[in-house]
Amino acid sequence: MTRADYPASTYAVLGLVDKVPDSSGYDLAAIADRSLQHFWPVSHTLMYRELKRLTDLGWVTSHRVEQVVAPDKSIYQITPEGRRALREWLHAEAPMGTTYRSAFLLRFFLAHAMHPERIAALLAQYRTALRVRLDALQAVADQLKDTPRARMARLSALHGIRTLTAQLDWVDEAEAELATQDGSGPASAASD
Amino acid sequence: MTRADYPASTYAVLGLVDKVPDSSGYDLAAIADRSLQHFWPVSHTLMYRELKRLTDLGWVTSHRVEQVVAPDKSIYQITPEGRRALREWLHAEAPMGTTYRSAFLLRFFLAHAMHPERIAALLAQYRTALRVRLDALQAVADQLKDTPRARMARLSALHGIRTLTAQLDWVDEAEAELATQDGSGPASAASD
DNA sequence: GTTCCCATGTAACCCGTTACATGATTTT
DNA sequence: AAAATCATGTAACGGGTTACATGGGAAC
């Protein structure tokens, strides 16, 4: 027992090693950056730390591969114990917590006293940021082969696409609402 | 100058003190829990820590209020320097970073080898969690008076509502897609 | 009589980020 | 000559969470 439980990132890396065996830490970081960056970012620093932890736990093993064209590297494989730990984690009913923090919304929320133009600029900036992320996600989704194996990856990307699209729609909505000059007058004019 | 910059939570608390003066830390924590929990959670522990920091910075002042019916409390007010710092932060063009982590999506993404029923259960659980959050947000939005002052708060809540609604739609979509048994057969039958 | 509300904190932890470090090879 | 790619890390920091602590009055 000794119910030590590890951060979700540990299982994220473990799952990647399982999915894409014989990859180096460098490779895995790149893969993480493409596949789960949008809902569970794993930086390269964290990647190496988790790989070390997984190795210490005996959940993955590594093998040295010598290269001439590039520096030597270590490639990783999941072990039976690792596979069991991953399966257990996947089947455990855990809180499935979501953390979401938006510095934009915080600013927006506190911006009640700001100039309308400044608020408009904030919204415009937000829209641009959303578009960039949407384009990136769309590229990921497009690149995914239409195979059953990639189905979960495609659906995961779609989750982000749907979310970002809704948020872009919200920007339009907010702009429209803010265009109606405050609630005091029903429909006065002469703005800006 | 001495460009020390503080975490966004510092300004979140500062902004709340500005918005709702003469509130105690306890009150502010409750207010934060209603208003900005959905895009910038501030736990009560963090609240007290930030209030202390703000006091040390001279951005807020506190006054002791004695009570008979309840324990004494300290209430806070923003200072001119605090107001200036807040305005500066609001007008600064900062990264406006968004952090999003979904343990559900991580599981879902790694669940390729899981039993279909288990995946279905995961989705159902996610839907429930989304509904709970949506209901909570809807309640917040409904409670907001339809005044111009509350406009930003309403729009902030709406952002969450739009997001959660899109994610709920995604759950339907994912269920529909997963109901079509893998990509090999076009439209076979006999599932469960 | 236990639980909830008020009210305010302290202590410890640790996950994730940022910055720094190294160095060979290939491309611009 | 500079920048990017491959490859792997170390060190330090700190923001946010969790657990712990206290204690009176009110409500059920």
Short mmCIF file of C-alpha atoms (C1' of nucleotides) in Angstrom, two decimals:
data_model
loop_
_atom_site.label_atom_id
_atom_site.label_comp_id
_atom_site.label_asym_id
_atom_site.label_seq_id
_atom_site.Cartn_x
_atom_site.Cartn_y
_atom_site.Cartn_z
CA MET A 1 0.00 0.00 0.00
CA THR A 2 1.89 3.06 1.25
CA ARG A 3 -0.48 5.23 -0.68
CA ALA A 4 2.02 7.69 -2.00
CA ASP A 5 0.44 9.34 -4.92
CA TYR A 6 2.18 11.25 -7.55
CA PRO A 7 1.20 14.34 -9.48
CA ALA A 8 -0.80 13.85 -12.63
CA SER A 9 2.22 14.91 -14.66
CA THR A 10 3.93 11.72 -13.59
CA TYR A 11 1.19 9.70 -15.21
CA ALA A 12 1.13 12.03 -18.17
CA VAL A 13 4.76 11.18 -18.87
CA LEU A 14 4.21 7.53 -18.08
CA GLY A 15 1.34 7.47 -20.51
CA LEU A 16 3.45 9.05 -23.20
CA VAL A 17 6.24 6.54 -22.73
CA ASP A 18 3.60 3.84 -23.08
CA LYS A 19 2.14 5.42 -26.20
CA VAL A 20 5.43 6.22 -27.89
CA PRO A 21 8.04 3.74 -26.69
CA ASP A 22 11.76 4.06 -27.36
CA SER A 23 11.64 7.83 -27.37
CA SER A 24 14.20 10.05 -25.73
CA GLY A 25 13.32 12.70 -23.17
CA TYR A 26 13.87 15.23 -25.86
CA ASP A 27 11.48 13.45 -28.18
CA LEU A 28 8.89 13.03 -25.45
CA ALA A 29 9.03 16.72 -24.63
CA ALA A 30 8.36 17.51 -28.26
CA ILE A 31 5.52 15.00 -28.38
CA ALA A 32 4.03 16.42 -25.20
CA ASP A 33 4.25 19.84 -26.74
CA ARG A 34 2.17 18.74 -29.66
CA SER A 35 -0.31 16.43 -28.06
CA LEU A 36 -1.08 17.44 -24.50
CA GLN A 37 0.18 20.96 -24.32
CA HIS A 38 -3.36 22.30 -24.57
CA PHE A 39 -4.73 20.58 -21.53
CA TRP A 40 -1.70 19.41 -19.59
CA PRO A 41 1.53 21.21 -20.43
CA VAL A 42 4.75 19.41 -19.58
CA SER A 43 7.88 21.49 -19.96
CA HIS A 44 11.13 19.82 -20.88
CA THR A 45 12.51 20.43 -17.41
CA LEU A 46 9.57 18.70 -15.82
CA MET A 47 9.82 15.93 -18.39
CA TYR A 48 13.32 15.01 -17.33
CA ARG A 49 12.41 15.18 -13.69
CA GLU A 50 9.45 12.88 -14.14
CA LEU A 51 11.47 10.47 -16.26
CA LYS A 52 13.95 10.24 -13.44
CA ARG A 53 11.19 9.62 -10.95
CA LEU A 54 9.61 6.96 -13.17
CA THR A 55 12.98 5.28 -13.56
CA ASP A 56 13.54 5.31 -9.80
CA LEU A 57 10.09 3.83 -9.32
CA GLY A 58 10.88 1.10 -11.79
CA TRP A 59 7.93 2.11 -13.91
CA VAL A 60 10.10 2.76 -16.92
CA THR A 61 13.52 1.58 -18.00
CA SER A 62 15.98 3.38 -20.17
CA HIS A 63 18.56 2.30 -22.67
CA ARG A 64 21.46 4.26 -23.96
CA VAL A 65 21.65 4.74 -27.68
CA GLU A 66 24.83 6.01 -29.24
CA GLN A 67 24.64 8.31 -32.16
CA VAL A 68 27.21 9.76 -34.46
CA VAL A 69 25.21 12.47 -36.11
CA ALA A 70 23.88 13.77 -32.78
CA PRO A 71 24.64 13.42 -29.09
CA ASP A 72 23.88 10.10 -27.49
CA LYS A 73 20.50 9.72 -25.98
CA SER A 74 18.49 7.57 -23.61
CA ILE A 75 15.30 5.98 -24.80
CA TYR A 76 12.57 4.80 -22.49
CA GLN A 77 10.22 1.86 -22.23
CA ILE A 78 7.39 1.19 -19.85
CA THR A 79 7.73 -1.81 -17.53
CA PRO A 80 4.97 -4.19 -16.45
CA GLU A 81 4.79 -2.40 -13.09
CA GLY A 82 4.52 0.88 -14.91
CA ARG A 83 1.73 -0.47 -17.04
CA ARG A 84 -0.09 -1.60 -13.94
CA ALA A 85 0.37 1.75 -12.22
CA LEU A 86 -0.91 3.55 -15.28
CA ARG A 87 -3.95 1.33 -15.54
CA GLU A 88 -4.67 1.78 -11.86
CA TRP A 89 -4.47 5.52 -12.14
CA LEU A 90 -6.68 5.57 -15.18
CA HIS A 91 -9.30 3.50 -13.41
CA ALA A 92 -9.08 5.25 -10.08
CA GLU A 93 -11.93 7.58 -9.47
CA ALA A 94 -10.15 10.75 -8.63
CA PRO A 95 -11.39 14.35 -8.40
CA MET A 96 -10.53 15.03 -12.06
CA GLY A 97 -9.87 18.59 -11.07
CA THR A 98 -9.69 21.36 -13.60
CA THR A 99 -7.65 24.44 -12.97
CA TYR A 100 -8.33 27.47 -15.02
CA ARG A 101 -6.82 30.89 -14.53
CA SER A 102 -7.24 33.73 -16.93
CA ALA A 103 -5.28 36.88 -16.36
CA PHE A 104 -7.38 38.44 -19.06
CA LEU A 105 -10.65 37.82 -17.23
CA LEU A 106 -9.16 39.07 -14.01
CA ARG A 107 -8.21 42.33 -15.69
CA PHE A 108 -11.49 42.53 -17.49
CA PHE A 109 -13.41 41.97 -14.29
CA LEU A 110 -11.51 44.69 -12.48
CA ALA A 111 -11.65 47.09 -15.40
CA HIS A 112 -14.97 48.66 -14.50
CA ALA A 113 -13.43 52.09 -14.14
CA MET A 114 -11.25 51.93 -17.22
CA HIS A 115 -11.74 53.92 -20.38
CA PRO A 116 -13.97 52.19 -22.90
CA GLU A 117 -11.24 52.30 -25.52
CA ARG A 118 -8.88 50.55 -23.18
CA ILE A 119 -11.41 47.83 -22.53
CA ALA A 120 -11.94 47.48 -26.25
CA ALA A 121 -8.20 47.11 -26.71
CA LEU A 122 -8.13 44.44 -24.01
CA LEU A 123 -10.83 42.50 -25.79
CA ALA A 124 -9.08 42.84 -29.12
CA GLN A 125 -5.86 41.56 -27.61
CA TYR A 126 -7.71 38.64 -26.10
CA ARG A 127 -9.28 37.79 -29.43
CA THR A 128 -5.88 37.70 -31.09
CA ALA A 129 -4.49 35.42 -28.41
CA LEU A 130 -7.47 33.09 -28.76
CA ARG A 131 -7.07 33.00 -32.52
CA VAL A 132 -3.42 32.07 -32.25
CA ARG A 133 -4.24 29.22 -29.92
CA LEU A 134 -7.11 28.11 -32.09
CA ASP A 135 -4.93 28.04 -35.19
CA ALA A 136 -2.32 26.00 -33.39
CA LEU A 137 -4.89 23.52 -32.21
CA GLN A 138 -6.47 23.31 -35.62
CA ALA A 139 -3.08 22.50 -37.07
CA VAL A 140 -2.65 19.72 -34.53
CA ALA A 141 -6.07 18.32 -35.33
CA ASP A 142 -5.51 18.49 -39.08
CA GLN A 143 -2.21 16.70 -38.79
CA LEU A 144 -3.82 13.79 -36.99
CA LYS A 145 -4.49 10.83 -39.22
CA ASP A 146 -8.08 9.76 -39.31
CA THR A 147 -7.37 6.44 -37.71
CA PRO A 148 -9.14 4.86 -34.76
CA ARG A 149 -5.89 4.96 -32.82
CA ALA A 150 -5.77 8.73 -33.06
CA ARG A 151 -9.39 9.15 -32.14
CA MET A 152 -8.87 10.21 -28.54
CA ALA A 153 -6.20 12.66 -29.60
CA ARG A 154 -8.51 14.14 -32.19
CA LEU A 155 -11.36 14.43 -29.72
CA SER A 156 -9.06 16.02 -27.15
CA ALA A 157 -8.02 18.62 -29.69
CA LEU A 158 -11.65 19.13 -30.59
CA HIS A 159 -12.40 19.92 -26.97
CA GLY A 160 -9.99 22.80 -27.18
CA ILE A 161 -11.33 23.92 -30.52
CA ARG A 162 -14.89 24.01 -29.26
CA THR A 163 -13.81 25.86 -26.13
CA LEU A 164 -11.79 28.47 -27.97
CA THR A 165 -14.50 29.00 -30.53
CA ALA A 166 -17.04 29.63 -27.79
CA GLN A 167 -14.67 32.11 -26.18
CA LEU A 168 -14.17 33.91 -29.46
CA ASP A 169 -17.94 34.15 -29.80
CA TRP A 170 -18.05 35.57 -26.30
CA VAL A 171 -15.67 38.34 -27.35
CA ASP A 172 -18.13 39.35 -30.05
CA GLU A 173 -20.94 39.23 -27.56
CA ALA A 174 -19.05 41.30 -25.02
CA GLU A 175 -18.15 43.89 -27.60
CA ALA A 176 -21.75 44.17 -28.67
CA GLU A 177 -22.94 44.52 -25.09
CA LEU A 178 -20.32 47.10 -24.27
CA ALA A 179 -21.25 49.07 -27.36
CA THR A 180 -24.64 49.78 -25.79
CA GLN A 181 -23.60 52.70 -23.63
CA ASP A 182 -24.32 51.77 -20.00
CA GLY A 183 -27.77 50.87 -18.73
CA SER A 184 -28.95 54.31 -17.70
CA GLY A 185 -30.37 55.41 -21.02
CA PRO A 186 -32.48 52.99 -23.06
CA ALA A 187 -30.96 53.83 -26.42
CA SER A 188 -29.26 57.14 -26.49
CA ALA A 189 -26.61 58.05 -28.97
CA ALA A 190 -23.54 60.15 -29.46
CA SER A 191 -20.80 57.89 -28.32
CA ASP A 192 -17.07 57.91 -28.85
CA MET B 1 11.09 51.91 -10.00
CA THR B 2 12.72 48.75 -8.54
CA ARG B 3 10.53 46.68 -10.79
CA ALA B 4 9.44 44.11 -8.30
CA ASP B 5 6.30 42.63 -9.64
CA TYR B 6 3.79 40.73 -7.70
CA PRO B 7 1.61 37.81 -8.64
CA ALA B 8 -1.72 38.56 -10.23
CA SER B 9 -3.44 37.38 -7.06
CA THR B 10 -2.04 40.41 -5.30
CA TYR B 11 -3.86 42.67 -7.72
CA ALA B 12 -6.93 40.49 -7.57
CA VAL B 13 -7.17 41.13 -3.84
CA LEU B 14 -6.26 44.77 -4.27
CA GLY B 15 -9.00 45.12 -6.84
CA LEU B 16 -11.50 43.51 -4.53
CA VAL B 17 -10.61 45.82 -1.67
CA ASP B 18 -11.12 48.68 -4.08
CA LYS B 19 -14.46 47.35 -5.26
CA VAL B 20 -15.82 46.41 -1.84
CA PRO B 21 -14.19 48.65 0.75
CA ASP B 22 -14.46 48.13 4.49
CA SER B 23 -14.67 44.39 4.15
CA SER B 24 -12.86 41.92 6.36
CA GLY B 25 -10.55 39.24 5.05
CA TYR B 26 -13.28 36.78 5.74
CA ASP B 27 -15.76 38.81 3.74
CA LEU B 28 -13.32 39.27 0.89
CA ALA B 29 -12.66 35.57 0.73
CA ALA B 30 -16.39 34.98 0.43
CA ILE B 31 -16.70 37.65 -2.23
CA ALA B 32 -13.78 36.20 -4.15
CA ASP B 33 -15.45 32.86 -3.95
CA ARG B 34 -18.54 34.20 -5.62
CA SER B 35 -17.10 36.62 -8.11
CA LEU B 36 -13.72 35.51 -9.35
CA GLN B 37 -13.56 31.91 -8.32
CA HIS B 38 -14.29 30.81 -11.87
CA PHE B 39 -11.35 32.47 -13.50
CA TRP B 40 -9.01 33.37 -10.65
CA PRO B 41 -9.57 31.41 -7.44
CA VAL B 42 -8.27 32.95 -4.24
CA SER B 43 -8.38 30.69 -1.22
CA HIS B 44 -8.86 32.19 2.19
CA THR B 45 -5.29 31.35 3.14
CA LEU B 46 -3.97 33.19 0.14
CA MET B 47 -6.35 36.05 0.82
CA TYR B 48 -4.85 36.70 4.24
CA ARG B 49 -1.35 36.43 2.91
CA GLU B 50 -2.02 38.94 0.16
CA LEU B 51 -3.78 41.30 2.54
CA LYS B 52 -0.69 41.24 4.69
CA ARG B 53 1.51 41.94 1.71
CA LEU B 54 -0.74 44.79 0.57
CA THR B 55 -0.68 46.27 4.05
CA ASP B 56 3.10 46.06 4.18
CA LEU B 57 3.28 47.73 0.79
CA GLY B 58 1.04 50.50 2.00
CA TRP B 59 -1.45 49.77 -0.75
CA VAL B 60 -4.22 49.10 1.72
CA THR B 61 -4.85 50.09 5.31
CA SER B 62 -6.81 48.23 7.90
CA HIS B 63 -8.96 49.24 10.80
CA ARG B 64 -9.99 47.17 13.72
CA VAL B 65 -13.69 46.82 14.33
CA GLU B 66 -14.90 45.43 17.61
CA GLN B 67 -17.94 43.25 17.63
CA VAL B 68 -19.97 41.74 20.41
CA VAL B 69 -21.99 39.24 18.46
CA ALA B 70 -18.93 37.90 16.65
CA PRO B 71 -15.16 38.01 16.95
CA ASP B 72 -13.49 41.30 16.22
CA LYS B 73 -12.38 41.87 12.68
CA SER B 74 -10.17 44.04 10.54
CA ILE B 75 -11.60 45.88 7.61
CA TYR B 76 -9.58 47.13 4.70
CA GLN B 77 -9.43 50.19 2.50
CA ILE B 78 -7.36 50.97 -0.54
CA THR B 79 -4.87 53.81 -0.31
CA PRO B 80 -4.00 56.34 -3.01
CA GLU B 81 -0.77 54.43 -3.68
CA GLY B 82 -2.78 51.25 -3.94
CA ARG B 83 -5.13 52.85 -6.39
CA ARG B 84 -2.21 53.97 -8.48
CA ALA B 85 -0.59 50.54 -8.41
CA LEU B 86 -3.85 48.93 -9.44
CA ARG B 87 -4.34 51.35 -12.31
CA GLU B 88 -0.80 50.79 -13.46
CA TRP B 89 -1.23 47.05 -13.44
CA LEU B 90 -4.50 47.27 -15.31
CA HIS B 91 -2.93 49.44 -17.98
CA ALA B 92 0.32 47.53 -18.24
CA GLU B 93 0.48 45.33 -21.23
CA ALA B 94 1.36 41.99 -19.77
CA PRO B 95 1.27 38.49 -21.25
CA MET B 96 -2.31 37.92 -20.01
CA GLY B 97 -1.41 34.28 -19.64
CA THR B 98 -4.05 31.63 -19.34
CA THR B 99 -3.36 28.41 -17.54
CA TYR B 100 -5.64 25.51 -18.15
CA ARG B 101 -5.18 21.98 -16.88
CA SER B 102 -7.79 19.32 -17.13
CA ALA B 103 -7.18 16.04 -15.39
CA PHE B 104 -10.19 14.73 -17.24
CA LEU B 105 -8.71 15.41 -20.66
CA LEU B 106 -5.42 13.91 -19.61
CA ARG B 107 -7.17 10.71 -18.60
CA PHE B 108 -9.33 10.79 -21.68
CA PHE B 109 -6.34 11.26 -23.92
CA LEU B 110 -4.50 8.36 -22.36
CA ALA B 111 -7.56 6.12 -22.28
CA HIS B 112 -7.16 4.71 -25.76
CA ALA B 113 -6.80 1.19 -24.43
CA MET B 114 -9.61 1.37 -21.91
CA HIS B 115 -12.90 -0.42 -22.15
CA PRO B 116 -15.55 1.56 -23.98
CA GLU B 117 -17.84 1.43 -20.97
CA ARG B 118 -15.15 2.94 -18.82
CA ILE B 119 -14.63 5.74 -21.28
CA ALA B 120 -18.36 6.32 -21.36
CA ALA B 121 -18.38 6.52 -17.57
CA LEU B 122 -15.55 9.02 -17.70
CA LEU B 123 -17.50 11.20 -20.07
CA ALA B 124 -20.63 10.94 -17.97
CA GLN B 125 -18.69 11.96 -14.90
CA TYR B 126 -17.23 14.90 -16.76
CA ARG B 127 -20.66 15.99 -17.90
CA THR B 128 -21.91 15.98 -14.34
CA ALA B 129 -18.97 18.04 -13.15
CA LEU B 130 -19.51 20.54 -15.95
CA ARG B 131 -23.21 20.79 -15.12
CA VAL B 132 -22.47 21.49 -11.48
CA ARG B 133 -20.12 24.27 -12.41
CA LEU B 134 -22.51 25.64 -14.95
CA ASP B 135 -25.34 25.74 -12.44
CA ALA B 136 -23.14 27.53 -9.94
CA LEU B 137 -22.14 30.10 -12.51
CA GLN B 138 -25.69 30.56 -13.68
CA ALA B 139 -26.71 31.24 -10.11
CA VAL B 140 -23.99 33.85 -9.83
CA ALA B 141 -25.09 35.49 -13.05
CA ASP B 142 -28.75 35.48 -12.06
CA GLN B 143 -27.98 37.04 -8.73
CA LEU B 144 -26.21 39.93 -10.37
CA LYS B 145 -28.33 43.05 -10.63
CA ASP B 146 -28.77 44.33 -14.13
CA THR B 147 -26.89 47.52 -13.43
CA PRO B 148 -24.09 49.04 -15.44
CA ARG B 149 -21.81 48.66 -12.46
CA ALA B 150 -22.26 44.90 -12.50
CA ARG B 151 -21.80 44.66 -16.22
CA MET B 152 -18.23 43.41 -16.18
CA ALA B 153 -19.10 40.85 -13.54
CA ARG B 154 -22.01 39.62 -15.62
CA LEU B 155 -19.89 39.39 -18.74
CA SER B 156 -17.18 37.55 -16.84
CA ALA B 157 -19.71 35.03 -15.66
CA LEU B 158 -21.05 34.77 -19.18
CA HIS B 159 -17.58 33.85 -20.39
CA GLY B 160 -17.67 30.86 -18.10
CA ILE B 161 -21.21 29.97 -19.11
CA ARG B 162 -20.35 30.03 -22.80
CA THR B 163 -17.23 27.97 -22.17
CA LEU B 164 -18.97 25.34 -20.08
CA THR B 165 -21.85 25.10 -22.52
CA ALA B 166 -19.45 24.47 -25.38
CA GLN B 167 -17.72 21.79 -23.35
CA LEU B 168 -21.02 20.13 -22.55
CA ASP B 169 -21.80 20.12 -26.26
CA TRP B 170 -18.41 18.54 -26.84
CA VAL B 171 -19.35 15.71 -24.49
CA ASP B 172 -22.37 14.96 -26.67
CA GLU B 173 -20.22 15.11 -29.74
CA ALA B 174 -17.60 12.82 -28.25
CA GLU B 175 -20.22 10.32 -27.18
CA ALA B 176 -21.69 10.29 -30.65
CA GLU B 177 -18.30 9.81 -32.24
CA LEU B 178 -17.35 7.04 -29.85
CA ALA B 179 -20.65 5.30 -30.50
CA THR B 180 -19.54 4.71 -34.08
CA GLN B 181 -17.43 1.65 -33.43
CA ASP B 182 -13.88 2.47 -34.54
CA GLY B 183 -13.05 3.57 -38.05
CA SER B 184 -12.72 0.16 -39.62
CA GLY B 185 -16.38 -0.51 -40.34
CA PRO B 186 -18.55 2.25 -41.80
CA ALA B 187 -21.71 1.56 -39.83
CA SER B 188 -21.79 -1.87 -38.35
CA ALA B 189 -23.89 -2.80 -35.38
CA ALA B 190 -24.04 -5.08 -32.35
CA SER B 191 -22.27 -3.00 -29.80
CA ASP B 192 -22.82 -2.36 -26.08
"C1'" DG C 1 -24.74 17.95 21.50
"C1'" DT C 2 -23.00 18.46 17.22
"C1'" DT C 3 -22.60 21.17 13.52
"C1'" DC C 4 -22.35 25.63 11.23
"C1'" DC C 5 -20.90 30.49 11.00
"C1'" DC C 6 -17.68 34.01 12.26
"C1'" DA C 7 -12.79 35.29 12.08
"C1'" DT C 8 -7.84 34.89 11.49
"C1'" DG C 9 -4.09 33.02 10.81
"C1'" DT C 10 0.64 29.51 10.74
"C1'" DA C 11 3.40 25.81 8.77
"C1'" DA C 12 4.74 22.82 5.46
"C1'" DC C 13 4.90 21.24 1.15
"C1'" DC C 14 5.74 20.72 -3.72
"C1'" DC C 15 4.64 21.35 -8.42
"C1'" DG C 16 5.74 23.97 -12.16
"C1'" DT C 17 8.39 27.85 -14.00
"C1'" DT C 18 12.49 30.42 -15.22
"C1'" DA C 19 17.10 30.96 -15.77
"C1'" DC C 20 21.40 28.93 -16.46
"C1'" DA C 21 24.76 25.54 -18.34
"C1'" DT C 22 27.12 22.77 -22.00
"C1'" DG C 23 28.58 21.42 -26.45
"C1'" DA C 24 28.62 19.29 -31.01
"C1'" DT C 25 26.54 19.61 -35.61
"C1'" DT C 26 23.97 21.62 -39.25
"C1'" DT C 27 21.82 25.32 -41.56
"C1'" DT C 28 21.35 30.26 -43.02
"C1'" DA D 1 29.42 34.31 -38.10
"C1'" DA D 2 25.14 33.50 -36.06
"C1'" DA D 3 21.35 30.83 -35.20
"C1'" DA D 4 18.87 26.67 -34.85
"C1'" DT D 5 18.66 21.61 -33.66
"C1'" DC D 6 19.78 17.76 -30.75
"C1'" DA D 7 20.30 16.33 -26.05
"C1'" DT D 8 20.28 16.54 -21.03
"C1'" DG D 9 20.20 18.37 -17.23
"C1'" DT D 10 20.95 21.70 -12.37
"C1'" DA D 11 19.52 25.43 -9.26
"C1'" DA D 12 16.57 28.45 -7.35
"C1'" DC D 13 12.32 30.35 -6.66
"C1'" DG D 14 7.60 31.05 -5.30
"C1'" DG D 15 2.71 30.75 -5.78
"C1'" DG D 16 -1.02 28.14 -4.38
"C1'" DT D 17 -2.75 24.18 -1.83
"C1'" DT D 18 -3.57 21.39 2.26
"C1'" DA D 19 -3.55 20.59 6.87
"C1'" DC D 20 -3.59 22.36 11.33
"C1'" DA D 21 -4.99 25.60 15.04
"C1'" DT D 22 -8.29 28.29 17.99
"C1'" DG D 23 -12.50 29.66 20.03
"C1'" DG D 24 -16.96 31.82 20.88
"C1'" DG D 25 -21.91 32.08 19.64
"C1'" DA D 26 -25.85 30.38 17.20
"C1'" DA D 27 -28.74 26.97 15.18
"C1'" DC D 28 -30.73 22.43 14.59
#
